[in-house]
């Protein structure tokens, strides 16, 4: 990244990727781009990480992602709750994972963690910078205004991670089909009140939720039949929250002190395309949904984790632009599924007495483990399976193909201490994991031209773990298995598809 000035005192920045938005998605993307060797500038209007911890849940897959980049030690041991919900119906989220359940981490803490890592890796983060305009043809030209005046930014690509009211989306005029909010939940963090904890309590006149941690009570309330208000971007005042809370619960919380107040509706929209040439989208800029079950933040972080290594590879020149198309095909599908499950949850949560038969039926169904596992996999992100084969790759139908590499212990074939599969992903490179000692030399030779992008490891799986001897797995930098086999047949095609042209062919 270079900086200079024109005669007009407009600062000029040159970089590989411009990321607009320094929320969890934008910061996660910045860390992945830097890990992959791309220069990145991040601009954000805010002066620092959010001080309003509106999202407070990290699901199992997001925790695995942070673990795979060595970020969990800084978090310590946050509270974990094995039980979540689907539309307010209790749901055990426990599935095979290194971090099952849902982990209570304030969004403030998540942003601080990711910002620190992005800075350590060399990302150029510019706060108090507002994007004004952009053009994207052979490259991206963007204009922003910062605290010291105008800034002109030249980049090869731009990624909009600037939230549900995305400026990037507006400037690109990207189609954003779906529906506007018809109902809403009012939410506030309040100190100085004493109310009983409520977990999705459906009362005669509405839904009430309350939980107190460290002296602060978060309340959420919806009055049945009350439509979403036209707020014009403004937040509700605390008096509105107290009035609705009293009508629904009969309790007076007006003596409390609000720390922050907001409303969120059941708008449900998704970009038709996550990629518009040299402009891409991730997080809430790509999809707008009610944050039911804490899925919104997690969905955005996982968008960024999928995109980061791909965009870095394209910028480095080791992969063609068609790799970016897999970002849209994979994450648009996941986003569509999440938005569909959230629509169903909204009906169960905010619907009146007419939804009680459906809630009663769902309560019976989640007692069946197959139903529970399906819903828990959807909410936690552990159930994701990408279509990774493509027309050029011919792999046997392996149960791990397209799924995340499970956290497992490995015994090094050449001796030494045991290690976890998760540790092998820390560098952000691809991984060819041979659990077949006899075939290791041939596999190593096949993968050698990609050794600058893919690490080769030949270990033995620990007894009783989720991996079996005799198999070989090609793992993408985001931890998903792109190829699986018992020999080298088809491996070179898979390496080319996901990691670009072999070095020997350049």
Tab-separated table of C-alpha atoms in Angstrom:
chain	number	residue	atom	x	y	z
A	1	UNK	CA	0.000	0.000	0.000
A	2	UNK	CA	1.351	3.407	-0.966
A	3	UNK	CA	0.348	6.925	0.002
A	4	UNK	CA	0.989	10.234	-1.725
A	5	UNK	CA	-0.698	13.607	-2.177
A	6	UNK	CA	-2.019	15.656	-5.052
A	7	UNK	CA	-1.848	19.420	-5.273
A	8	UNK	CA	-5.379	19.573	-3.882
A	9	UNK	CA	-4.145	17.951	-0.644
A	10	UNK	CA	-6.274	14.908	-1.336
A	11	UNK	CA	-4.553	11.888	0.160
A	12	UNK	CA	-4.007	9.025	-2.295
A	13	UNK	CA	-3.974	5.402	-1.163
A	14	UNK	CA	-3.077	2.428	-3.350
A	15	UNK	CA	-3.912	-1.059	-2.125
A	16	UNK	CA	-4.989	-4.507	-3.295
A	17	UNK	CA	-8.342	-4.586	-1.493
A	18	UNK	CA	-10.466	-1.851	0.033
A	19	UNK	CA	-12.796	-3.114	2.751
A	20	UNK	CA	-15.631	-0.783	3.718
A	21	UNK	CA	-16.834	-1.467	7.248
A	22	UNK	CA	-14.894	-2.516	10.359
A	23	UNK	CA	-17.488	-4.639	12.064
A	24	UNK	CA	-16.864	-8.347	12.719
A	25	UNK	CA	-17.182	-9.300	9.029
A	26	UNK	CA	-14.894	-6.535	7.762
A	27	UNK	CA	-12.232	-7.164	10.400
A	28	UNK	CA	-12.332	-10.928	9.858
A	29	UNK	CA	-11.913	-10.331	6.141
A	30	UNK	CA	-8.960	-8.006	6.731
A	31	UNK	CA	-7.156	-10.631	8.823
A	32	UNK	CA	-7.683	-13.303	6.181
A	33	UNK	CA	-6.558	-11.056	3.340
A	34	UNK	CA	-3.360	-10.155	5.179
A	35	UNK	CA	-2.749	-13.778	6.117
A	36	UNK	CA	-3.052	-14.589	2.422
A	37	UNK	CA	-0.553	-11.898	1.437
A	38	UNK	CA	-2.862	-9.158	0.125
A	39	UNK	CA	-2.536	-5.485	0.995
A	40	UNK	CA	-5.734	-4.159	2.556
A	41	UNK	CA	-7.171	-0.821	3.641
A	42	UNK	CA	-10.252	-0.813	5.882
A	43	UNK	CA	-12.378	2.330	6.233
A	44	UNK	CA	-15.151	2.822	8.759
A	45	UNK	CA	-17.227	5.801	9.862
A	46	UNK	CA	-17.077	4.900	13.548
A	47	UNK	CA	-14.267	6.135	15.842
A	48	UNK	CA	-13.642	2.638	17.221
A	49	UNK	CA	-15.162	-0.794	17.882
A	50	UNK	CA	-18.803	-0.764	18.852
A	51	UNK	CA	-19.635	0.108	22.438
A	52	UNK	CA	-23.112	-1.401	22.120
A	53	UNK	CA	-22.872	-5.155	22.409
A	54	UNK	CA	-25.962	-5.962	20.414
A	55	UNK	CA	-24.723	-9.370	19.281
A	56	UNK	CA	-23.524	-11.527	22.151
A	57	UNK	CA	-23.411	-15.081	20.788
A	58	UNK	CA	-20.663	-16.944	18.965
A	59	UNK	CA	-21.812	-20.286	17.618
A	60	UNK	CA	-19.734	-23.443	17.422
A	61	UNK	CA	-18.496	-22.978	13.849
A	62	UNK	CA	-17.377	-19.407	14.527
A	63	UNK	CA	-15.507	-20.575	17.626
A	64	UNK	CA	-13.817	-23.246	15.508
A	65	UNK	CA	-12.819	-20.571	12.992
A	66	UNK	CA	-11.253	-18.410	15.699
A	67	UNK	CA	-9.488	-21.472	17.072
A	68	UNK	CA	-8.082	-22.311	13.633
A	69	UNK	CA	-6.404	-18.895	13.601
A	70	UNK	CA	-5.127	-19.084	17.168
A	71	UNK	CA	-7.454	-16.392	18.497
A	72	UNK	CA	-9.236	-18.178	21.316
A	73	UNK	CA	-6.544	-17.822	23.964
A	74	UNK	CA	-7.259	-14.091	24.118
A	75	UNK	CA	-10.941	-14.748	24.781
A	76	UNK	CA	-10.237	-16.874	27.815
A	77	UNK	CA	-13.184	-19.105	28.687
A	78	UNK	CA	-16.430	-17.277	27.960
A	79	UNK	CA	-19.706	-18.668	29.314
A	80	UNK	CA	-21.120	-21.492	27.218
A	81	UNK	CA	-24.760	-22.468	26.983
A	82	UNK	CA	-25.509	-25.828	25.349
A	83	UNK	CA	-29.156	-24.901	24.917
A	84	UNK	CA	-30.356	-22.469	22.273
A	85	UNK	CA	-33.716	-22.217	20.595
A	86	UNK	CA	-35.571	-22.375	17.310
A	87	UNK	CA	-38.285	-19.739	17.243
A	88	UNK	CA	-38.289	-19.722	21.038
A	89	UNK	CA	-38.649	-23.506	21.299
A	90	UNK	CA	-35.734	-24.828	23.427
A	91	UNK	CA	-33.134	-26.666	21.354
A	92	UNK	CA	-30.024	-28.544	22.467
A	93	UNK	CA	-27.223	-27.261	20.210
A	94	UNK	CA	-24.702	-29.902	21.268
A	95	UNK	CA	-23.072	-31.483	18.218
A	96	UNK	CA	-19.608	-33.013	17.664
A	97	UNK	CA	-17.275	-30.023	17.782
A	98	UNK	CA	-14.331	-28.681	19.728
A	99	UNK	CA	-16.679	-25.918	20.929
A	100	UNK	CA	-20.270	-27.204	21.038
A	101	UNK	CA	-23.092	-24.947	22.154
A	102	UNK	CA	-23.278	-21.168	22.040
A	103	UNK	CA	-20.647	-18.950	23.629
A	104	UNK	CA	-21.476	-15.640	25.237
A	105	UNK	CA	-19.003	-13.100	23.877
A	106	UNK	CA	-19.959	-9.449	23.651
A	107	UNK	CA	-19.691	-7.971	20.164
A	108	UNK	CA	-17.421	-5.291	21.634
A	109	UNK	CA	-14.967	-8.011	22.638
A	110	UNK	CA	-15.200	-9.778	19.272
A	111	UNK	CA	-14.438	-6.565	17.380
A	112	UNK	CA	-11.538	-5.685	19.686
A	113	UNK	CA	-10.050	-9.144	19.186
A	114	UNK	CA	-10.311	-9.057	15.398
A	115	UNK	CA	-9.114	-5.464	15.159
A	116	UNK	CA	-6.003	-6.292	17.150
A	117	UNK	CA	-5.196	-9.272	14.947
A	118	UNK	CA	-5.815	-7.311	11.743
A	119	UNK	CA	-3.432	-4.604	12.944
A	120	UNK	CA	-0.801	-7.173	13.950
A	121	UNK	CA	-0.919	-8.602	10.427
A	122	UNK	CA	-0.485	-5.166	8.861
A	123	UNK	CA	-3.981	-4.133	7.802
A	124	UNK	CA	-4.364	-0.364	7.360
A	125	UNK	CA	-7.460	0.531	9.404
A	126	UNK	CA	-8.780	4.066	8.957
A	127	UNK	CA	-11.506	5.152	11.369
A	128	UNK	CA	-13.777	8.190	10.895
A	129	UNK	CA	-13.688	7.693	7.132
A	130	UNK	CA	-16.944	7.887	5.197
A	131	UNK	CA	-17.217	6.435	1.691
A	132	UNK	CA	-18.661	8.963	-0.748
A	133	UNK	CA	-18.376	7.410	-4.209
A	134	UNK	CA	-16.819	4.575	-6.147
A	135	UNK	CA	-16.303	3.360	-9.681
A	136	UNK	CA	-15.226	-0.145	-10.586
A	137	UNK	CA	-14.020	-1.073	-14.061
A	138	UNK	CA	-10.445	-2.313	-14.565
A	139	UNK	CA	-9.921	-1.470	-10.912
A	140	UNK	CA	-11.690	0.390	-8.134
A	141	UNK	CA	-11.524	4.144	-7.583
A	142	UNK	CA	-13.155	5.314	-4.364
A	143	UNK	CA	-13.566	8.690	-2.711
A	144	UNK	CA	-13.882	9.057	1.050
A	145	UNK	CA	-13.805	11.872	3.548
A	146	UNK	CA	-11.636	11.417	6.623
A	147	UNK	CA	-10.886	13.515	9.705
A	148	UNK	CA	-8.101	15.338	7.837
A	149	UNK	CA	-9.871	15.823	4.541
A	150	UNK	CA	-10.657	13.917	1.324
A	151	UNK	CA	-9.025	10.586	0.509
A	152	UNK	CA	-8.810	8.922	-2.902
A	153	UNK	CA	-8.340	5.153	-2.745
A	154	UNK	CA	-7.256	3.007	-5.671
A	155	UNK	CA	-7.727	-0.743	-5.232
A	156	UNK	CA	-8.004	-3.855	-7.341
A	157	UNK	CA	-11.125	-4.991	-5.455
A	158	UNK	CA	-13.577	-3.553	-2.954
A	159	UNK	CA	-15.646	-5.501	-0.423
A	160	UNK	CA	-18.709	-3.956	1.191
A	161	UNK	CA	-18.973	-5.057	4.813
A	162	UNK	CA	-20.821	-1.912	5.860
A	163	UNK	CA	-23.982	-3.352	7.312
A	164	UNK	CA	-27.627	-3.642	6.463
A	165	UNK	CA	-27.855	-0.020	5.261
A	166	UNK	CA	-24.764	-0.493	3.086
A	167	UNK	CA	-23.440	2.572	1.271
A	168	UNK	CA	-21.534	0.277	-1.102
A	169	UNK	CA	-24.724	-1.552	-2.017
A	170	UNK	CA	-26.461	1.752	-2.732
A	171	UNK	CA	-23.600	3.087	-4.855
A	172	UNK	CA	-23.389	-0.120	-6.893
A	173	UNK	CA	-27.192	-0.246	-7.169
A	174	UNK	CA	-27.071	-3.926	-6.383
A	175	UNK	CA	-30.501	-5.651	-6.510
A	176	UNK	CA	-31.536	-6.537	-2.950
A	177	UNK	CA	-34.785	-8.484	-3.236
A	178	UNK	CA	-36.889	-9.565	-0.312
A	179	UNK	CA	-39.365	-7.988	2.065
A	180	UNK	CA	-39.358	-5.040	4.461
A	181	UNK	CA	-40.086	-5.346	8.147
A	182	UNK	CA	-43.702	-5.852	9.160
A	183	UNK	CA	-43.048	-6.580	12.859
A	184	UNK	CA	-40.289	-5.649	15.266
A	185	UNK	CA	-38.725	-6.329	18.639
A	186	UNK	CA	-37.778	-3.463	20.914
A	187	UNK	CA	-34.516	-4.031	22.770
A	188	UNK	CA	-32.598	-2.238	25.510
A	189	UNK	CA	-29.765	-2.798	27.940
A	190	UNK	CA	-30.866	-1.318	31.269
A	191	UNK	CA	-29.142	-0.862	34.613
A	192	UNK	CA	-30.908	-0.356	37.915
A	193	UNK	CA	-33.878	-2.648	37.343
A	194	UNK	CA	-34.840	-5.945	38.879
A	195	UNK	CA	-36.964	-8.204	36.712
A	196	UNK	CA	-37.059	-11.967	36.530
A	197	UNK	CA	-35.182	-13.642	33.705
A	198	UNK	CA	-37.535	-14.613	30.908
A	199	UNK	CA	-36.607	-16.969	28.110
A	200	UNK	CA	-39.005	-16.291	25.213
A	201	UNK	CA	-42.010	-15.971	27.477
A	202	UNK	CA	-45.202	-15.728	25.438
A	203	UNK	CA	-47.839	-13.875	27.403
A	204	UNK	CA	-51.377	-12.905	26.497
A	205	UNK	CA	-50.375	-9.681	24.781
A	206	UNK	CA	-46.897	-10.364	23.504
A	207	UNK	CA	-43.408	-11.829	23.775
A	208	UNK	CA	-41.025	-10.844	26.583
A	209	UNK	CA	-37.357	-11.738	27.029
A	210	UNK	CA	-35.079	-10.662	29.878
A	211	UNK	CA	-31.610	-11.667	31.085
A	212	UNK	CA	-29.349	-9.998	33.636
A	213	UNK	CA	-25.537	-10.207	33.536
A	214	UNK	CA	-23.115	-8.176	35.635
A	215	UNK	CA	-25.811	-5.785	36.779
A	216	UNK	CA	-27.176	-5.018	33.305
A	217	UNK	CA	-30.535	-6.367	32.172
A	218	UNK	CA	-31.246	-6.861	28.502
A	219	UNK	CA	-34.945	-6.684	27.741
A	220	UNK	CA	-36.646	-7.456	24.449
A	221	UNK	CA	-40.350	-7.152	23.841
A	222	UNK	CA	-42.915	-7.493	21.060
A	223	UNK	CA	-46.585	-6.668	21.346
A	224	UNK	CA	-48.709	-9.046	19.268
A	225	UNK	CA	-50.273	-7.293	16.310
A	226	UNK	CA	-48.108	-4.166	16.630
A	227	UNK	CA	-46.512	-3.318	13.272
A	228	UNK	CA	-42.950	-2.170	12.766
A	229	UNK	CA	-42.676	1.597	13.083
A	230	UNK	CA	-41.353	3.871	10.353
A	231	UNK	CA	-38.296	5.218	12.147
A	232	UNK	CA	-36.264	6.778	9.346
A	233	UNK	CA	-33.039	5.409	10.786
A	234	UNK	CA	-33.697	6.764	14.294
A	235	UNK	CA	-33.787	4.506	17.335
A	236	UNK	CA	-36.815	4.294	19.654
A	237	UNK	CA	-36.641	6.152	22.932
A	238	UNK	CA	-36.629	4.339	26.256
A	239	UNK	CA	-40.164	5.502	27.052
A	240	UNK	CA	-41.475	3.485	24.107
A	241	UNK	CA	-39.730	0.372	25.419
A	242	UNK	CA	-41.092	0.847	28.938
A	243	UNK	CA	-44.631	1.440	27.662
A	244	UNK	CA	-44.665	-1.715	25.534
A	245	UNK	CA	-42.957	-3.740	28.281
A	246	UNK	CA	-45.646	-2.677	30.768
A	247	UNK	CA	-48.503	-3.521	28.398
A	248	UNK	CA	-47.053	-6.977	27.735
A	249	UNK	CA	-45.732	-7.932	31.208
A	250	UNK	CA	-47.487	-5.576	33.608
A	251	UNK	CA	-44.079	-4.512	35.003
A	252	UNK	CA	-42.702	-0.988	35.304
A	253	UNK	CA	-39.019	-0.649	34.309
A	254	UNK	CA	-39.100	3.103	33.756
A	255	UNK	CA	-36.928	3.711	36.839
A	256	UNK	CA	-33.989	1.996	35.111
A	257	UNK	CA	-31.191	3.719	33.248
A	258	UNK	CA	-30.963	2.753	29.569
A	259	UNK	CA	-27.428	2.105	28.271
A	260	UNK	CA	-28.676	1.842	24.719
A	261	UNK	CA	-31.986	1.202	22.971
A	262	UNK	CA	-32.815	-0.084	19.511
A	263	UNK	CA	-35.447	-1.865	17.471
A	264	UNK	CA	-34.961	-4.595	14.941
A	265	UNK	CA	-37.577	-5.790	12.527
A	266	UNK	CA	-38.265	-8.911	10.532
A	267	UNK	CA	-36.999	-7.516	7.205
A	268	UNK	CA	-35.661	-10.387	5.124
A	269	UNK	CA	-33.538	-9.522	2.085
A	270	UNK	CA	-30.584	-11.003	0.237
A	271	UNK	CA	-28.453	-9.683	-2.591
A	272	UNK	CA	-29.149	-11.376	-5.882
A	273	UNK	CA	-25.376	-11.571	-6.417
A	274	UNK	CA	-22.605	-11.359	-3.812
A	275	UNK	CA	-20.161	-10.360	-6.546
A	276	UNK	CA	-20.504	-7.405	-8.914
A	277	UNK	CA	-17.292	-7.573	-10.917
A	278	UNK	CA	-14.603	-6.073	-8.712
A	279	UNK	CA	-17.044	-5.281	-5.907
A	280	UNK	CA	-18.101	-8.010	-3.481
A	281	UNK	CA	-20.269	-8.067	-0.381
A	282	UNK	CA	-20.129	-9.877	2.951
A	283	UNK	CA	-22.071	-9.814	6.209
A	284	UNK	CA	-25.187	-7.720	6.682
A	285	UNK	CA	-24.398	-5.764	3.507
A	286	UNK	CA	-25.185	-8.991	1.626
A	287	UNK	CA	-28.194	-10.114	3.647
A	288	UNK	CA	-30.635	-8.504	6.056
A	289	UNK	CA	-32.454	-10.576	8.615
A	290	UNK	CA	-33.775	-10.512	12.146
A	291	UNK	CA	-30.865	-11.683	14.350
A	292	UNK	CA	-32.754	-14.679	15.681
A	293	UNK	CA	-30.587	-17.053	17.667
A	294	UNK	CA	-27.511	-14.871	17.144
A	295	UNK	CA	-27.117	-16.030	13.560
A	296	UNK	CA	-26.473	-12.653	11.901
A	297	UNK	CA	-22.973	-11.920	13.254
A	298	UNK	CA	-21.893	-15.525	12.819
A	299	UNK	CA	-23.168	-15.624	9.242
A	300	UNK	CA	-21.148	-12.503	8.416
A	301	UNK	CA	-17.915	-13.747	9.983
A	302	UNK	CA	-18.260	-16.994	8.069
A	303	UNK	CA	-18.864	-15.065	4.819
A	304	UNK	CA	-15.568	-13.268	5.367
A	305	UNK	CA	-13.725	-16.461	6.239
A	306	UNK	CA	-14.870	-18.028	2.971
A	307	UNK	CA	-13.963	-14.981	0.877
A	308	UNK	CA	-10.667	-13.883	2.390
A	309	UNK	CA	-8.339	-16.639	1.209
A	310	UNK	CA	-9.965	-16.726	-2.235
A	311	UNK	CA	-9.616	-13.000	-2.839
A	312	UNK	CA	-6.027	-13.046	-1.563
A	313	UNK	CA	-5.178	-15.858	-3.994
A	314	UNK	CA	-6.640	-13.912	-6.907
A	315	UNK	CA	-4.769	-10.762	-5.898
A	316	UNK	CA	-1.485	-12.715	-5.643
A	317	UNK	CA	-2.083	-14.133	-9.105
A	318	UNK	CA	-2.043	-17.760	-8.013
A	319	UNK	CA	-5.730	-18.263	-8.868
A	320	UNK	CA	-8.071	-17.007	-11.562
A	321	UNK	CA	-11.109	-14.808	-10.972
A	322	UNK	CA	-13.423	-17.796	-11.338
A	323	UNK	CA	-12.421	-18.697	-7.782
A	324	UNK	CA	-14.372	-15.641	-6.634
A	325	UNK	CA	-17.498	-17.046	-8.242
A	326	UNK	CA	-17.358	-19.947	-5.780
A	327	UNK	CA	-17.711	-17.390	-2.999
A	328	UNK	CA	-21.103	-16.358	-4.352
A	329	UNK	CA	-22.279	-19.896	-5.103
A	330	UNK	CA	-21.285	-21.213	-1.660
A	331	UNK	CA	-22.225	-18.360	0.619
A	332	UNK	CA	-25.365	-17.232	-1.234
A	333	UNK	CA	-26.734	-20.751	-0.780
A	334	UNK	CA	-25.904	-20.742	2.936
A	335	UNK	CA	-27.373	-17.262	3.319
A	336	UNK	CA	-30.594	-18.266	1.581
A	337	UNK	CA	-30.971	-21.230	3.934
A	338	UNK	CA	-30.325	-19.106	7.026
A	339	UNK	CA	-32.800	-16.426	5.931
A	340	UNK	CA	-35.416	-19.124	5.357
A	341	UNK	CA	-34.957	-20.597	8.831
A	342	UNK	CA	-35.113	-17.113	10.334
A	343	UNK	CA	-38.409	-16.398	8.545
A	344	UNK	CA	-39.807	-19.563	10.087
A	345	UNK	CA	-38.515	-18.559	13.507
A	346	UNK	CA	-40.050	-15.102	13.222
A	347	UNK	CA	-43.491	-16.620	12.652
A	348	UNK	CA	-43.054	-18.838	15.697
A	349	UNK	CA	-41.747	-15.984	17.854
A	350	UNK	CA	-43.867	-13.014	16.869
A	351	UNK	CA	-47.044	-14.689	15.709
A	352	UNK	CA	-50.034	-14.519	18.018
A	353	UNK	CA	-52.161	-17.384	19.383
A	354	UNK	CA	-52.628	-18.744	15.864
A	355	UNK	CA	-49.062	-20.157	15.853
A	356	UNK	CA	-49.461	-22.189	19.062
A	357	UNK	CA	-50.355	-25.452	17.238
A	358	UNK	CA	-47.187	-25.165	15.136
A	359	UNK	CA	-45.119	-24.462	18.254
A	360	UNK	CA	-46.585	-27.490	20.004
A	361	UNK	CA	-45.767	-29.707	17.014
A	362	UNK	CA	-42.194	-28.389	16.788
A	363	UNK	CA	-41.720	-29.036	20.495
A	364	UNK	CA	-42.582	-32.689	19.877
A	365	UNK	CA	-40.367	-32.920	16.790
A	366	UNK	CA	-37.197	-31.534	18.419
A	367	UNK	CA	-37.350	-34.441	20.843
A	368	UNK	CA	-36.409	-36.623	17.840
A	369	UNK	CA	-32.617	-36.564	17.598
A	370	UNK	CA	-32.543	-36.418	13.810
A	371	UNK	CA	-34.681	-33.271	13.831
A	372	UNK	CA	-32.646	-31.771	16.675
A	373	UNK	CA	-29.353	-32.430	14.884
A	374	UNK	CA	-30.626	-30.913	11.643
A	375	UNK	CA	-31.811	-27.704	13.290
A	376	UNK	CA	-28.744	-27.460	15.529
A	377	UNK	CA	-26.442	-27.937	12.522
A	378	UNK	CA	-28.241	-25.161	10.679
A	379	UNK	CA	-28.058	-22.647	13.541
A	380	UNK	CA	-24.513	-23.474	14.658
A	381	UNK	CA	-23.030	-23.551	11.146
A	382	UNK	CA	-21.740	-27.077	11.734
A	383	UNK	CA	-24.131	-28.547	9.185
A	384	UNK	CA	-22.703	-26.650	6.197
A	385	UNK	CA	-21.665	-28.772	3.235
A	386	UNK	CA	-20.342	-27.006	0.149
A	387	UNK	CA	-20.505	-28.401	-3.380
A	388	UNK	CA	-16.734	-28.536	-3.880
A	389	UNK	CA	-16.374	-31.103	-6.646
A	390	UNK	CA	-17.161	-29.092	-9.762
A	391	UNK	CA	-16.984	-30.452	-13.311
A	392	UNK	CA	-13.237	-31.107	-13.249
A	393	UNK	CA	-12.957	-33.066	-10.015
A	394	UNK	CA	-13.953	-36.687	-9.632
A	395	UNK	CA	-13.845	-37.848	-6.023
A	396	UNK	CA	-15.593	-40.747	-4.420
A	397	UNK	CA	-18.546	-39.766	-2.287
A	398	UNK	CA	-16.613	-39.307	0.935
A	399	UNK	CA	-18.580	-38.285	4.060
A	400	UNK	CA	-16.212	-35.354	4.728
A	401	UNK	CA	-16.217	-33.962	1.192
A	402	UNK	CA	-17.402	-30.352	1.335
A	403	UNK	CA	-17.598	-30.405	5.127
A	404	UNK	CA	-15.274	-28.838	7.663
A	405	UNK	CA	-12.222	-30.807	8.764
A	406	UNK	CA	-13.088	-32.181	12.206
A	407	UNK	CA	-10.969	-31.254	15.171
A	408	UNK	CA	-8.910	-34.394	15.796
A	409	UNK	CA	-5.660	-35.489	17.379
A	410	UNK	CA	-2.887	-36.715	15.106
A	411	UNK	CA	0.199	-38.810	15.832
A	412	UNK	CA	3.157	-37.579	13.731
A	413	UNK	CA	4.420	-40.396	11.522
A	414	UNK	CA	8.029	-39.420	12.257
A	415	UNK	CA	7.523	-39.177	16.006
A	416	UNK	CA	7.099	-36.150	18.229
A	417	UNK	CA	4.222	-34.688	20.189
A	418	UNK	CA	0.613	-35.155	19.209
A	419	UNK	CA	-1.059	-32.219	17.492
A	420	UNK	CA	-4.553	-31.174	16.538
A	421	UNK	CA	-5.822	-30.792	13.011
A	422	UNK	CA	-6.902	-27.266	13.973
A	423	UNK	CA	-3.278	-26.306	14.651
A	424	UNK	CA	-2.343	-27.229	11.088
A	425	UNK	CA	-4.656	-24.496	9.753
A	426	UNK	CA	-3.078	-21.628	11.708
A	427	UNK	CA	-0.945	-20.381	8.812
A	428	UNK	CA	-3.923	-19.816	6.515
A	429	UNK	CA	-2.490	-22.123	3.851
A	430	UNK	CA	-4.146	-25.147	2.309
A	431	UNK	CA	-3.424	-28.579	3.779
A	432	UNK	CA	-2.900	-31.969	2.194
A	433	UNK	CA	-3.326	-34.389	5.071
A	434	UNK	CA	-2.185	-37.926	4.343
A	435	UNK	CA	-3.371	-40.535	6.801
A	436	UNK	CA	-2.022	-43.250	4.478
A	437	UNK	CA	1.652	-43.898	5.208
A	438	UNK	CA	2.174	-46.169	2.217
A	439	UNK	CA	0.874	-43.629	-0.284
A	440	UNK	CA	2.574	-40.573	1.204
A	441	UNK	CA	5.529	-40.355	-1.236
A	442	UNK	CA	3.255	-40.364	-4.310
A	443	UNK	CA	0.944	-37.799	-2.735
A	444	UNK	CA	3.848	-35.572	-1.800
A	445	UNK	CA	5.180	-35.718	-5.354
A	446	UNK	CA	1.771	-34.861	-6.822
A	447	UNK	CA	1.347	-31.881	-4.496
A	448	UNK	CA	4.927	-30.596	-4.789
A	449	UNK	CA	4.181	-27.930	-7.465
A	450	UNK	CA	1.686	-26.343	-5.049
A	451	UNK	CA	3.958	-26.474	-1.997
A	452	UNK	CA	4.016	-22.676	-1.744
A	453	UNK	CA	0.260	-22.732	-1.116
A	454	UNK	CA	-0.453	-26.160	0.358
A	455	UNK	CA	1.329	-27.768	3.296
A	456	UNK	CA	1.830	-31.539	3.157
A	457	UNK	CA	1.404	-33.493	6.393
A	458	UNK	CA	1.605	-37.273	6.793
A	459	UNK	CA	0.341	-38.267	10.240
A	460	UNK	CA	-1.549	-41.088	11.865
A	461	UNK	CA	-5.029	-40.427	13.260
A	462	UNK	CA	-5.334	-40.964	16.999
A	463	UNK	CA	-7.366	-43.999	17.989
A	464	UNK	CA	-11.035	-43.347	18.622
A	465	UNK	CA	-11.089	-40.014	16.786
A	466	UNK	CA	-13.242	-38.881	13.868
A	467	UNK	CA	-10.564	-39.555	11.211
A	468	UNK	CA	-9.666	-42.959	9.789
A	469	UNK	CA	-6.335	-44.305	8.589
A	470	UNK	CA	-5.879	-44.875	4.863
A	471	UNK	CA	-7.524	-41.679	3.631
A	472	UNK	CA	-6.123	-38.436	2.288
A	473	UNK	CA	-7.839	-35.062	2.619
A	474	UNK	CA	-7.187	-31.834	0.721
A	475	UNK	CA	-8.312	-29.022	2.978
A	476	UNK	CA	-8.902	-25.432	1.911
A	477	UNK	CA	-7.570	-22.552	4.046
A	478	UNK	CA	-11.084	-22.069	5.457
A	479	UNK	CA	-11.019	-25.614	6.818
A	480	UNK	CA	-13.374	-27.303	4.342
A	481	UNK	CA	-12.425	-30.579	2.674
A	482	UNK	CA	-12.070	-30.023	-1.081
A	483	UNK	CA	-10.969	-33.523	-2.078
A	484	UNK	CA	-10.819	-36.908	-0.396
A	485	UNK	CA	-9.396	-40.200	-1.586
A	486	UNK	CA	-7.173	-43.166	-0.851
A	487	UNK	CA	-4.660	-42.428	-3.621
A	488	UNK	CA	-3.528	-39.594	-5.847
A	489	UNK	CA	-6.135	-40.002	-8.612
A	490	UNK	CA	-7.895	-36.692	-9.198
A	491	UNK	CA	-5.734	-34.825	-6.690
A	492	UNK	CA	-3.963	-32.628	-9.245
A	493	UNK	CA	-7.322	-31.526	-10.691
A	494	UNK	CA	-8.562	-30.593	-7.233
A	495	UNK	CA	-5.363	-28.696	-6.448
A	496	UNK	CA	-5.700	-26.735	-9.680
A	497	UNK	CA	-9.372	-25.962	-9.034
A	498	UNK	CA	-8.812	-24.568	-5.550
A	499	UNK	CA	-5.186	-23.420	-5.532
A	500	UNK	CA	-4.569	-22.309	-9.104
A	501	UNK	CA	-1.902	-23.171	-11.635
A	502	UNK	CA	0.956	-25.327	-10.367
A	503	UNK	CA	4.204	-23.429	-9.868
A	504	UNK	CA	6.004	-25.765	-12.282
A	505	UNK	CA	3.625	-24.700	-15.060
A	506	UNK	CA	4.178	-20.951	-14.693
